[in-house]
Amino acid sequence: MSFDGIMTRAITTELQNILTSGRISKVYQPHKTDLVFTIRANGKNHKLLLSANPSFARVHLTENTYENPDTPPMFCMLLRKHLEGAFIEKIEQLDLERIITITVKNRDEIGDETTKVLYIEIMGRHSNIILVDQKSQKIVDSIKHIPSFQNRHRTILPGFEYIMPPAQEKTDPFTVTNVDEFVSKISWNEGKLDKQLVSRFSGFSPLIAKEIVHRAGLSVKNEVAEAFFSVMKQLSDQAYEPQMIINDKKEYFSVLPLHHVTGESRSFDTVSHMLDRYFYGKADRDRIKQQANDLEKYLSNEYDKIQKKIGKLEKELQQTHNAEEYQRKGELLTAYMYLAKKGDKEVEVEDYFTEDQPLVKITLDPLKTPADNAQSYFKKYGKLKKSVSIIKDQIEKAKNELLYFERLIVQMDSASMKDVEEIREELGEGGYLKHRQSKNKKKQNKTPQPEKFISTDGTEILVGKNNKQNDYLTFKLSRANETWLHTKDIPGSHVLIRSSSPSETAIKEAAVLAGFFSKAKNSSSVPVDYTLVKHVKKPNGAKPGFVIYDNQQTLFVTPDEDLVFRLKK
């Protein structure tokens, strides 16, 4: 189910029940398109996420932690001025559109009461968050500015009147009260009933339309009408059943059971919990793809170049197998030198190195004497013999380099923007990339911050998300008697259990984390080694993040994103 009008209705109802009359105490803008409000309501603090992300626009309560920039963006500062300390008067959905309004009351600088309305428009790449003065209906500001040349229908800029997005000429499904009325909305001869439902009724996504058609079984008017009213009754009663369905191809989320989608179903107690779980990491990955695309390309290109280099070196190594052949020809030419003279292009001699002594031809340089030709073969032999050790050494270095870049590529797969910047720093320090000059010198000396998880039994578990964090976690933060984990012979994160005597549960959950933050993230039965920190060593001259260890035991686990999500909370 996409974030359609039905999903918007469900989350709006949930937010109304929890946040109405609450007080907005903090406003943050962790990313360009995302806002997080801390709201005190019913004696508890709640975090409300508002996102105008073009791919993952959404609104829901969240338990995730978001890293905020050192300097708040201008829109964040403006919202703090108008909304911090304000009380939420009401939260509404406009018709069945994907638009939620949050109406708040506050006092201005001179103490007069003011009312502002925050419009959250969830419309794919056109999503926006707009603050409007209720009295004048003028836009105070928005998270995205849309000038008139970009949109003829309306201008989204400070000072302009707020105009609603163009209305869709569709029927509100909640107003349809009988079978005849429903039947009259459908062209029964056209077929493609699911597409007709989407085009005729507001709030419906293709997923919910397909569910209605599936429940009907046959495309008969009465059956389809019955399935329609069955779905609408559940929605009208607000008997929501938040759930995710996961299969090999995709993840789905819905507030209704989806009988037409196969896969593992997971239920949630609230709509927010479902959305928080579904979108966990997705928006961050999308943002990383856009903002760190250059780094991902660089790592991929370097990895490919090193692979080609290894292939070339291995071919050269194969050629050194001919060294003995050059020596043999040199020996034969020396023994039968009287058969050749300067100017000859080849000479035929008996190969006394072979049991039946066959005749073999030896190619000669006509410009050289037989003795010089023999010497030339001996020189080629000597050169190839010397190059064997050099080529083997180069292959070993290239393979270590390949493993290093493979680790970096794996780390990028689960990196936050902070992790990405540390990877850039590491590559700069290693001479791979030019150092970016940071305006903030304090930021350059920032201590790496491994990601923190709490096991079911309350034990703290730390995960290094890049090599800087891995080295810091293993060699500076840890104690000798704490337990350290890593996937066996698979690139991945260093994991540390902050306990000298961890429970089996903590070890198992830490192993799942090690498997999840590794190249084997999507595999099953992933081998994970664990040992005490005192058995982990870093060889002299080793690349960042590379270690050796002994006295290990091995667990086999299957990475579980749901468990990772729970431990993170």
GROMACS .gro file of N, CA, C and O in nm, residues 22 253 307 434 476 496:
model
   24
   22GLY      N    1  -0.159   1.875   2.264
   22GLY     CA    2  -0.018   1.865   2.302
   22GLY      C    3   0.057   1.994   2.273
   22GLY      O    4   0.012   2.079   2.195
  253PHE      N    5   0.310  -0.235   0.293
  253PHE     CA    6   0.250  -0.197   0.420
  253PHE      C    7   0.105  -0.158   0.396
  253PHE      O    8   0.069  -0.106   0.290
  307GLN      N    9   4.069  -0.536  -0.967
  307GLN     CA   10   4.040  -0.671  -1.020
  307GLN      C   11   4.111  -0.693  -1.154
  307GLN      O   12   4.169  -0.800  -1.177
  434LYS      N   13   4.155   1.343  -0.243
  434LYS     CA   14   4.205   1.469  -0.190
  434LYS      C   15   4.129   1.503  -0.063
  434LYS      O   16   4.008   1.487  -0.056
  476LYS      N   17   4.037   0.118   2.119
  476LYS     CA   18   4.039   0.231   2.213
  476LYS      C   19   3.923   0.225   2.312
  476LYS      O   20   3.938   0.256   2.429
  496LEU      N   21   3.092  -0.513   1.930
  496LEU     CA   22   3.144  -0.525   2.066
  496LEU      C   23   3.030  -0.536   2.166
  496LEU      O   24   2.940  -0.451   2.166
   0.00000   0.00000   0.00000
